[in-house]
Coordinates of C-alpha atoms and ligand atoms in Angstrom, one line a residue:
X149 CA 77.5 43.9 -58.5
X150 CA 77.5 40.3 -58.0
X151 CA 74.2 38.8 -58.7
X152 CA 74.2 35.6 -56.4
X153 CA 75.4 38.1 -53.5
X154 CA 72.0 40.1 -53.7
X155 CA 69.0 39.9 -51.5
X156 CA 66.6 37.4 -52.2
X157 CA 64.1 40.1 -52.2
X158 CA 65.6 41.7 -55.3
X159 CA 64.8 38.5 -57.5
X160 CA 61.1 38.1 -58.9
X161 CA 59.0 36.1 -56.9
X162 CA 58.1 33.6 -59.6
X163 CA 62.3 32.6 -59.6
X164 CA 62.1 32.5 -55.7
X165 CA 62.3 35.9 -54.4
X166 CA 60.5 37.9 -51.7
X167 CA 57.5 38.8 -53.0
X168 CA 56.6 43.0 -53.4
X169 CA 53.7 41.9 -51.9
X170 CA 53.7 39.2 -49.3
X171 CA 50.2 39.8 -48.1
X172 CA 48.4 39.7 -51.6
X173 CA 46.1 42.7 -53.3
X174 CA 44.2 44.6 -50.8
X175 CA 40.7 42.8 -50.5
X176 CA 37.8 43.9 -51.8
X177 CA 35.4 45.5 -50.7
X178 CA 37.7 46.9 -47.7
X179 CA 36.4 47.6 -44.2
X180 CA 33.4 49.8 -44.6
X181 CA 32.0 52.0 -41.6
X182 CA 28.8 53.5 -43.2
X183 CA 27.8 50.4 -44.8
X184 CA 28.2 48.1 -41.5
X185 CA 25.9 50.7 -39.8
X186 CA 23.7 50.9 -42.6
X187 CA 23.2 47.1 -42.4
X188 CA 22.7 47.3 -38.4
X189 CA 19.8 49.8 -38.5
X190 CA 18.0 47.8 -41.6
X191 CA 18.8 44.4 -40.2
X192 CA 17.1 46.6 -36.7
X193 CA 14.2 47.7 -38.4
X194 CA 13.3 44.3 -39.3
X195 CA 13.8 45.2 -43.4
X196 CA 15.7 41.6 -44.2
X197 CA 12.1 40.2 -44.1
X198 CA 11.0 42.8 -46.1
X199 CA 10.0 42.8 -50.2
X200 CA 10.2 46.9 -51.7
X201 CA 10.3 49.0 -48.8
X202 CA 12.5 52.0 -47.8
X203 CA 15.5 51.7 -48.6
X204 CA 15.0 50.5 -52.6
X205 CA 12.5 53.5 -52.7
X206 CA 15.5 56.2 -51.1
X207 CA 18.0 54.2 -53.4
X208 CA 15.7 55.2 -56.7
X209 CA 15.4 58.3 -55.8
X210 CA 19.2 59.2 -55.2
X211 CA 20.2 57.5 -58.1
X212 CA 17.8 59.5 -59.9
X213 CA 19.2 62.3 -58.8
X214 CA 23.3 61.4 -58.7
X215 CA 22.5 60.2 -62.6
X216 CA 19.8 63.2 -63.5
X217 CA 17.3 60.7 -64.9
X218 CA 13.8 60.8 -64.6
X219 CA 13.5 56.9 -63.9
X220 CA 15.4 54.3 -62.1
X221 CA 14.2 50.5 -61.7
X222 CA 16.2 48.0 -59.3
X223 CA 17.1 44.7 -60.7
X224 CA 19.2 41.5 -59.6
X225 CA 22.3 42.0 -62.0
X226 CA 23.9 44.0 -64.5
X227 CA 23.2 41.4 -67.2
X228 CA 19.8 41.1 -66.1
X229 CA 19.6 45.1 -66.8
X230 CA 20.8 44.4 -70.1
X231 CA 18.4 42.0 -71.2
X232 CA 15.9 43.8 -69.9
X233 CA 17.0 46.8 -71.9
X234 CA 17.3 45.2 -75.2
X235 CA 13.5 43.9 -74.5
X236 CA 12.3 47.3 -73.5
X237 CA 13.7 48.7 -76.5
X238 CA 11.6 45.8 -78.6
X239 CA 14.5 43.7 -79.8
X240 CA 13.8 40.2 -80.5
X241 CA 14.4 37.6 -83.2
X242 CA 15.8 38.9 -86.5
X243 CA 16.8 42.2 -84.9
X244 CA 20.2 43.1 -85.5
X245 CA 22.4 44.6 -82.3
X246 CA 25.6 47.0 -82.9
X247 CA 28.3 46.2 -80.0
X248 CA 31.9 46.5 -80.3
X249 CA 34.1 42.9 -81.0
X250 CA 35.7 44.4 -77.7
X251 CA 33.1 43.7 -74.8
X252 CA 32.2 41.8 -71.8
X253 CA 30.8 38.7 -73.6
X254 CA 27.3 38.8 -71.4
X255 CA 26.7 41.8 -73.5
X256 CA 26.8 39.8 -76.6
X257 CA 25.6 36.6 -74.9
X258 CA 22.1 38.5 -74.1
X259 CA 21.8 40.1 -77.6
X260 CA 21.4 36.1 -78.4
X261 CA 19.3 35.8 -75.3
X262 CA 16.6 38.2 -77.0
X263 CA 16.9 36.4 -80.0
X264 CA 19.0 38.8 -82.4
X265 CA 22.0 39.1 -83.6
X266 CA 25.1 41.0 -82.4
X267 CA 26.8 43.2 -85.2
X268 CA 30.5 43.4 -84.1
X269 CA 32.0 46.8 -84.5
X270 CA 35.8 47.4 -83.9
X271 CA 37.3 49.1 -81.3
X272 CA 39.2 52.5 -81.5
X273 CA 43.3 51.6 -82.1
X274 CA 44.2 53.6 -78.9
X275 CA 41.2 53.1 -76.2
X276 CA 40.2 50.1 -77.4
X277 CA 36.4 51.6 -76.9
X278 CA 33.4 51.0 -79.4
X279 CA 34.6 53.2 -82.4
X280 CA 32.0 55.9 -83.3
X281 CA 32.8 56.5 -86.4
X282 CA 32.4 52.6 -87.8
X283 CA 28.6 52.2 -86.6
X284 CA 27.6 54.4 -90.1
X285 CA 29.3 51.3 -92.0
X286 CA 27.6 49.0 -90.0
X287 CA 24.1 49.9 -90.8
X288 CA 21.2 47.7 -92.2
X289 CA 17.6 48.0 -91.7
X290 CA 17.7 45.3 -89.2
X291 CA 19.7 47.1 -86.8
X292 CA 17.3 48.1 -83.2
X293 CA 19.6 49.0 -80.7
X294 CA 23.8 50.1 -79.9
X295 CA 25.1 48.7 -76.9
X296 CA 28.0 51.0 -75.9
X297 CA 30.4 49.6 -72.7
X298 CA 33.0 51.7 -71.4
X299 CA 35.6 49.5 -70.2
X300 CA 39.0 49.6 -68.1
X301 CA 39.1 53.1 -67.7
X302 CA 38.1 54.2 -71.0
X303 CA 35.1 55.8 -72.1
X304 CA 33.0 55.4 -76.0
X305 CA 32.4 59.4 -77.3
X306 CA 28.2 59.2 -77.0
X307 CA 28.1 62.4 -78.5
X308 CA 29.2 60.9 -81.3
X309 CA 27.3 57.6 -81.3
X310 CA 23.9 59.7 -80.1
X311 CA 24.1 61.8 -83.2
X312 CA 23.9 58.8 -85.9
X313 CA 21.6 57.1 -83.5
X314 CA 19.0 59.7 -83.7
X315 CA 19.3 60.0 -87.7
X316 CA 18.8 56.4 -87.9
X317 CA 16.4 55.7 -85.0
X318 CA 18.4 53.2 -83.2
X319 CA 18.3 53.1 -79.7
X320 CA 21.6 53.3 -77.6
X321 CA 22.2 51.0 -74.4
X322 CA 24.7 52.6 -72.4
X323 CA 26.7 49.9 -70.2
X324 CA 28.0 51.9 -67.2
X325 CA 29.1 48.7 -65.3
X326 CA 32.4 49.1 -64.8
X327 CA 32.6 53.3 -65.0
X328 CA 29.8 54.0 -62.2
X329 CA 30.8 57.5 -60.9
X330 CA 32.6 58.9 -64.2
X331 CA 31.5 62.0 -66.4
X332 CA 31.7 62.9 -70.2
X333 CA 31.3 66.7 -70.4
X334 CA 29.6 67.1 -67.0
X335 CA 27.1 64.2 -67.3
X336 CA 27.5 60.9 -65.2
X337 CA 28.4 58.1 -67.9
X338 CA 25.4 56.0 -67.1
X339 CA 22.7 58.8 -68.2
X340 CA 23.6 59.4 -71.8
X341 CA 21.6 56.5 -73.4
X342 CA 18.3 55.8 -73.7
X343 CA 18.6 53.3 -71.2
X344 CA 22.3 52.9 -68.7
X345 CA 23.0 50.0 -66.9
X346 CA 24.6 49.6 -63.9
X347 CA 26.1 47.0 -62.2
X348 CA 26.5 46.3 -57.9
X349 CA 28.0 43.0 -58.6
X350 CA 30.4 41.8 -56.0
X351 CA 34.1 42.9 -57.3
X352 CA 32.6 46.5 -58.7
X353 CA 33.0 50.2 -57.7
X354 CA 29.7 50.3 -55.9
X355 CA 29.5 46.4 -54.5
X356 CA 26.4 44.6 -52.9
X357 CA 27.1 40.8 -54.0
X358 CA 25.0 41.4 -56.8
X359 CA 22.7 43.7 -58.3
X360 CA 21.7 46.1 -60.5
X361 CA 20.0 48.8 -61.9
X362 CA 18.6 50.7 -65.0
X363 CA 18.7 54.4 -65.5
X364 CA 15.8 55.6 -68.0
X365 CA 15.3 59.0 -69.7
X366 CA 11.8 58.7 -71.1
X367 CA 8.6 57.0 -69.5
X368 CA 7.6 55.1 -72.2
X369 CA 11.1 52.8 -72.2
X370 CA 10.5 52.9 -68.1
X371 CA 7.2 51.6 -68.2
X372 CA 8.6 48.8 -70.3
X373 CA 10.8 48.2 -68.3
X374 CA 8.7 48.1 -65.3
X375 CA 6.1 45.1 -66.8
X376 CA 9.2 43.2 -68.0
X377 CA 10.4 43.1 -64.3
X378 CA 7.1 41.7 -63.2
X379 CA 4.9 39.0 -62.8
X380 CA 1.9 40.4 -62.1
X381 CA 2.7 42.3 -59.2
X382 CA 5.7 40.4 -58.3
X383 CA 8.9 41.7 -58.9
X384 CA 10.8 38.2 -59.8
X385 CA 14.5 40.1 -60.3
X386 CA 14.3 42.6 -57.6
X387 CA 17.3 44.5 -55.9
X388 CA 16.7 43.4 -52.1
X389 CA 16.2 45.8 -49.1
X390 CA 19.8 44.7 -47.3
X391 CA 21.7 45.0 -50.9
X392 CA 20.3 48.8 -51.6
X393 CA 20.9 49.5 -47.5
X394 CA 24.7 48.5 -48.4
X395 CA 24.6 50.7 -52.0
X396 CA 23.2 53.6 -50.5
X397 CA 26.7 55.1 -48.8
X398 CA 28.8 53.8 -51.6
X399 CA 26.9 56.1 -53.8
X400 CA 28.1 59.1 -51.4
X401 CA 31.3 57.9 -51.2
X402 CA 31.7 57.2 -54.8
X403 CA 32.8 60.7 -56.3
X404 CA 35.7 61.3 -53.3
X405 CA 36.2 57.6 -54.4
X406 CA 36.3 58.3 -58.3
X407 CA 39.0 61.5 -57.6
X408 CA 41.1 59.3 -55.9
X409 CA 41.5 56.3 -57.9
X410 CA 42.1 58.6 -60.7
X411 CA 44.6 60.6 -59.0
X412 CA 46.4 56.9 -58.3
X413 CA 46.1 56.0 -61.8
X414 CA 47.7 59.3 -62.7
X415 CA 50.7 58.5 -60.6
X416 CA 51.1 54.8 -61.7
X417 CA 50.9 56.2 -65.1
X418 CA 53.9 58.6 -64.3
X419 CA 55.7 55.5 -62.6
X420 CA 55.2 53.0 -65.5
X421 CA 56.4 55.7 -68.6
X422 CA 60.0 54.8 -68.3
X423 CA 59.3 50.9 -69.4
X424 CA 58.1 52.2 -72.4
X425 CA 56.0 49.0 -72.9
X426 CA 53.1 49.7 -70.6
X427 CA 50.6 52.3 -72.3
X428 CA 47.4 53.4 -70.5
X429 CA 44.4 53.1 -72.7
X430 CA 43.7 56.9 -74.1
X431 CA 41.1 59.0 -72.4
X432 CA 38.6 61.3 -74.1
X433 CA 40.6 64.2 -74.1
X434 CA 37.0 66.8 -73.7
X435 CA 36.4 68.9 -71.1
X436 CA 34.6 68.2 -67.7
X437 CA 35.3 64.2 -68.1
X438 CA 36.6 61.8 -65.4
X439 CA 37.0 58.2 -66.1
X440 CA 36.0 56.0 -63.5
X441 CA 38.0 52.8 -63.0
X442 CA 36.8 49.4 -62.6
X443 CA 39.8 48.3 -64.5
X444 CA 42.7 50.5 -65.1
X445 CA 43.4 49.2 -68.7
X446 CA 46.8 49.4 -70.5
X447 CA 48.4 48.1 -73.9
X448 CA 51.0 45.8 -73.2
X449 CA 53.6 45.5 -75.5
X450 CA 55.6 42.0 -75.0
X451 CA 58.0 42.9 -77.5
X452 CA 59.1 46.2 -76.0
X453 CA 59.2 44.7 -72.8
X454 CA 61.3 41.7 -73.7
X455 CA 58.8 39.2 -72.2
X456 CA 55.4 37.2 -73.3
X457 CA 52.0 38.8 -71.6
X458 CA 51.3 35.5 -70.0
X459 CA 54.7 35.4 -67.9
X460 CA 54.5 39.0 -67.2
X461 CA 51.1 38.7 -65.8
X462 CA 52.3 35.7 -63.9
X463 CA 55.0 37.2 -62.4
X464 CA 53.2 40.1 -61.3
X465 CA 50.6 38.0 -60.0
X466 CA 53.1 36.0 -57.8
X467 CA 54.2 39.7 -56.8
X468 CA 50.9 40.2 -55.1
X469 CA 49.7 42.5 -57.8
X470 CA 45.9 42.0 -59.0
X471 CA 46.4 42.5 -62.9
X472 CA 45.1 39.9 -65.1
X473 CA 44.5 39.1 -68.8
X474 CA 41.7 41.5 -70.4
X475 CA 38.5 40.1 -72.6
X476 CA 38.5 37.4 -75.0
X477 CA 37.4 39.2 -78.1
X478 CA 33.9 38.2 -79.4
X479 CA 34.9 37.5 -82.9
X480 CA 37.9 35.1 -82.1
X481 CA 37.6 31.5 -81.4
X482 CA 33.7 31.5 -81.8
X483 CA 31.5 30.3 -85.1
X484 CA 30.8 33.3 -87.4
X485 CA 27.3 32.0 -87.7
X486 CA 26.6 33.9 -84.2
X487 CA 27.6 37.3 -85.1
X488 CA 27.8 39.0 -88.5
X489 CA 31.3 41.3 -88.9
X490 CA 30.5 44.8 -90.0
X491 CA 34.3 45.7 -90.7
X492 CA 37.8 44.0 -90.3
X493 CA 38.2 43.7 -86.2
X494 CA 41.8 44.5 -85.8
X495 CA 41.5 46.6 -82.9
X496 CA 39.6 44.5 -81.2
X497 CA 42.0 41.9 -82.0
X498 CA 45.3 43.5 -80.9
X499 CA 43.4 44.0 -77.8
X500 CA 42.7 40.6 -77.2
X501 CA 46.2 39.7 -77.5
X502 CA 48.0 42.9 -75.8
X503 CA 45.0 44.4 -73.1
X504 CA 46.2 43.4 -69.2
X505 CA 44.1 44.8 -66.5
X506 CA 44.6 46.1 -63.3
X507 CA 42.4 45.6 -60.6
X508 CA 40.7 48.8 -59.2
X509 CA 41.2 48.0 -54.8
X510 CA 44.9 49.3 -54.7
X511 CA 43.9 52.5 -56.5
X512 CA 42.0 53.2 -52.9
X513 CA 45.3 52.8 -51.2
X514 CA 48.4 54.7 -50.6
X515 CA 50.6 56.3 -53.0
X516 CA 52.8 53.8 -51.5
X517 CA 50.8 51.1 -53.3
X518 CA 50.9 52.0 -56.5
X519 CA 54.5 52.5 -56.7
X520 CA 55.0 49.0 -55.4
X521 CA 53.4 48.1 -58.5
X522 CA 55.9 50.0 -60.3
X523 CA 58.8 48.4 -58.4
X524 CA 57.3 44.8 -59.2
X525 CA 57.3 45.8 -62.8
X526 CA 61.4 46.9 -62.6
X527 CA 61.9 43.8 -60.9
X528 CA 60.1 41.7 -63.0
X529 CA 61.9 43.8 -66.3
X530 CA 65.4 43.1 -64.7
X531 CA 65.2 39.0 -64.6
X532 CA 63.2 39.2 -67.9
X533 CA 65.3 36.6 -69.6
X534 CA 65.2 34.5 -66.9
X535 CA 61.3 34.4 -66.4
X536 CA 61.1 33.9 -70.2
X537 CA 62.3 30.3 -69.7
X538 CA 59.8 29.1 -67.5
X539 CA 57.1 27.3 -68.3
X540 CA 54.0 28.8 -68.0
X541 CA 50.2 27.4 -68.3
X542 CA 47.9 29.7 -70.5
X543 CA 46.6 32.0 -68.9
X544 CA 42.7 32.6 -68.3
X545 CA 41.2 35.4 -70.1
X546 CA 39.3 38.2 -67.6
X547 CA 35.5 37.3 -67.3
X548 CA 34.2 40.5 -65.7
Ligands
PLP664 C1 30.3 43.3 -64.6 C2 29.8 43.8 -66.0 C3 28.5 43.6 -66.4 C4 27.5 42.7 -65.7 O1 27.2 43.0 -64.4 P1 26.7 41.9 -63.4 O2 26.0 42.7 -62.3 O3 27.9 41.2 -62.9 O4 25.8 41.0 -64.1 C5 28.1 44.1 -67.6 N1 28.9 44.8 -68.3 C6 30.2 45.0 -68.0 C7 31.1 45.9 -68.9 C8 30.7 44.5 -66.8 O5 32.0 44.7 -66.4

């Protein structure tokens, strides 16, 4: 076939083509039925002006009961929930915090917030999750707390963590704020620690700007929870009225929601194998367990591709696929003084340089939309000499 003779819409976007994607990702959050009518009848009943009323006191309750935990407490933000965690679980300066070198860097920002210091734990070589079986080897008798994140799709084993946290009395922080709606042998991730977080930021599952929340097993850690996120009798991070209105159907949407991103994911998966270069992270292979995805995360592997992860994010990107650079990981490019290593990080390192990260609005679309993604990629695998030429800036890391 003569090259120059082709459609433009065969060449890569990036050298000029026609984009896969002319009109961008899909937008998040789409076009929402029950959540506009939910925020008619509160903004109707006059609950805008209101402080706790209704709708945070229904929202409690159902997440109570979609989590199974005893105690729920609203808050502002995800990170908020974190820090507030860490307090409630009497960590403060000279305390000494397990987290994996692989996490959202608020995690390890509030570990210094409290005052202690984050103990980085490498990540698993396939999921890239907190690896269970390091946190032994990173004991001392400073260590309070384990913050565990599942992230991109993947999900830590809290069996395994919750059995050497009970023998060492450690107390385990369960950050569920990008796998709301998943389960680990039957139980919602979220509800296995001593204290889950969740987050209702803007771009996640279950969106309402911002937000937050904490899910609580025993009363004690509640009722620490509960003065911390006072003044008196002020709530000074509360979750509004109009933000739990808008959470309250997402949460009964969310498991028809969780089947079908997954069931998208599984397809792309299918879609991607022939590239060879493109592995999704690996689930927890146990029975009764969904992953939820925030991110769908994959290893990228720039040599098997034939191109560097920066211009084959690009060129996605200029595809109209959301995908992006995963975390920065905590141990590189930042002073040692601010974290002590507990074990070479090389997981956690490779992932840093090979993680890229799909956004999670197309897996609510058509099947359609996920094998567009797949057609970008052949595209984008065909000119792969050619892209490699062009100049590319470096690309930003994910933040979220
Ligand atoms: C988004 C996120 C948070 C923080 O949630 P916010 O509500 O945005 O503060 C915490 N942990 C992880 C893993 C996240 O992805």
């Amino acid at each position: 076939m003569n090259r120059s003779r082709e459609g433009s819409e065969d060449r890569p976007a990036l050298l000029g083509g026609r984009p896969v994607r002319p009109e961008g990702p899909p937008v998040w959050p789409g076009a929402n039925a029950a959540v506009e009518e939910a925020l008619r009848r509160a903004a109707a009943a006059g609950l805008w002006g209101r402080y706790h009323s209704e709708q945070s006191e229904a929202l409690s309750a159902e997440l109570a009961e979609f989590f199974q935990v005893p105690h729920v407490l609203l808050c502002a933000s995800g990170t908020l929930a974190v820090e507030a965690a860490l307090r409630a679980c009497g960590v403060g300066a000279g305390d000494e915090v397990l987290l994996a070198a692989y996490d959202y860097e608020g995690n390890f920002l509030s570990v210094h917030a409290v005052g202690a210091v984050p103990v980085l734990v490498d990540v698993t070589a396939l999921s890239w999750q907190l690896d269970a079986e390091l946190l032994a080897a990173a004991a001392s008798p400073r260590v309070k707390a384990v913050i565990c994140s599942h992230l991109h799709g993947g999900i830590v084993d809290m069996p395994a963590v919750l059995e050497l946290a009970r023998q060492r009395g450690w107390y385990v922080i369960e950050d569920a704020a990008q796998a709301i709606g998943g389960q680990l042998q039957g139980r919602r991730l979220g509800s296995w620690g001593d204290i889950g977080v969740v987050s209702f930021g803007g771009s996640k599952l279950v969106a309402a700007g911002r937000g937050g929340a904490l899910l609580c097993h025993e009363a004690r850690l509640a009722q620490r929870l509960r003065l911390w996120l006072r003044r008196g009798p002020q709530e000074w991070a509360a979750l509004s009225e109009l933000q739990a209105a808008v959470v309250r159907p997402q949460l009964e949407q969310l498991p028809a929601r969780t089947a079908q991103r997954a069931a998208r994911a599984a397809r792309l998966e299918a879609a991607l194998a022939p590239f060879g270069a493109l592995r999704r992270l690996a689930p927890l292979e146990t029975p009764q367990t969904q992953p939820a995805f925030y991110k769908l995360g994959w290893d990228y592997d720039a040599a098997a591709f034939g191109l560097s992860r920066a211009h084959f994010l690009a060129a996605l990107q200029a595809e109209g696929i959301a995908i992006a650079p995963g975390f920065r990981a905590l141990h590189l490019h930042r002073s040692p003084s601010r974290y002590r290593a507990a074990s070479p990080l090389r997981h956690a390192t490779d992932a840093h340089h090979r993680c890229v990260l799909l956004h999670h609005p197309v897996l609510l679309g058509s099947e359609e939309d996920v094998l567009q993604i797949a057609q970008a990629v052949a595209k984008i695998h065909r000119y792969r000499q050619e892209l490699a030429a062009l100049p590319l800036p470096a690309p930003a890391l994910s933040a979220d």
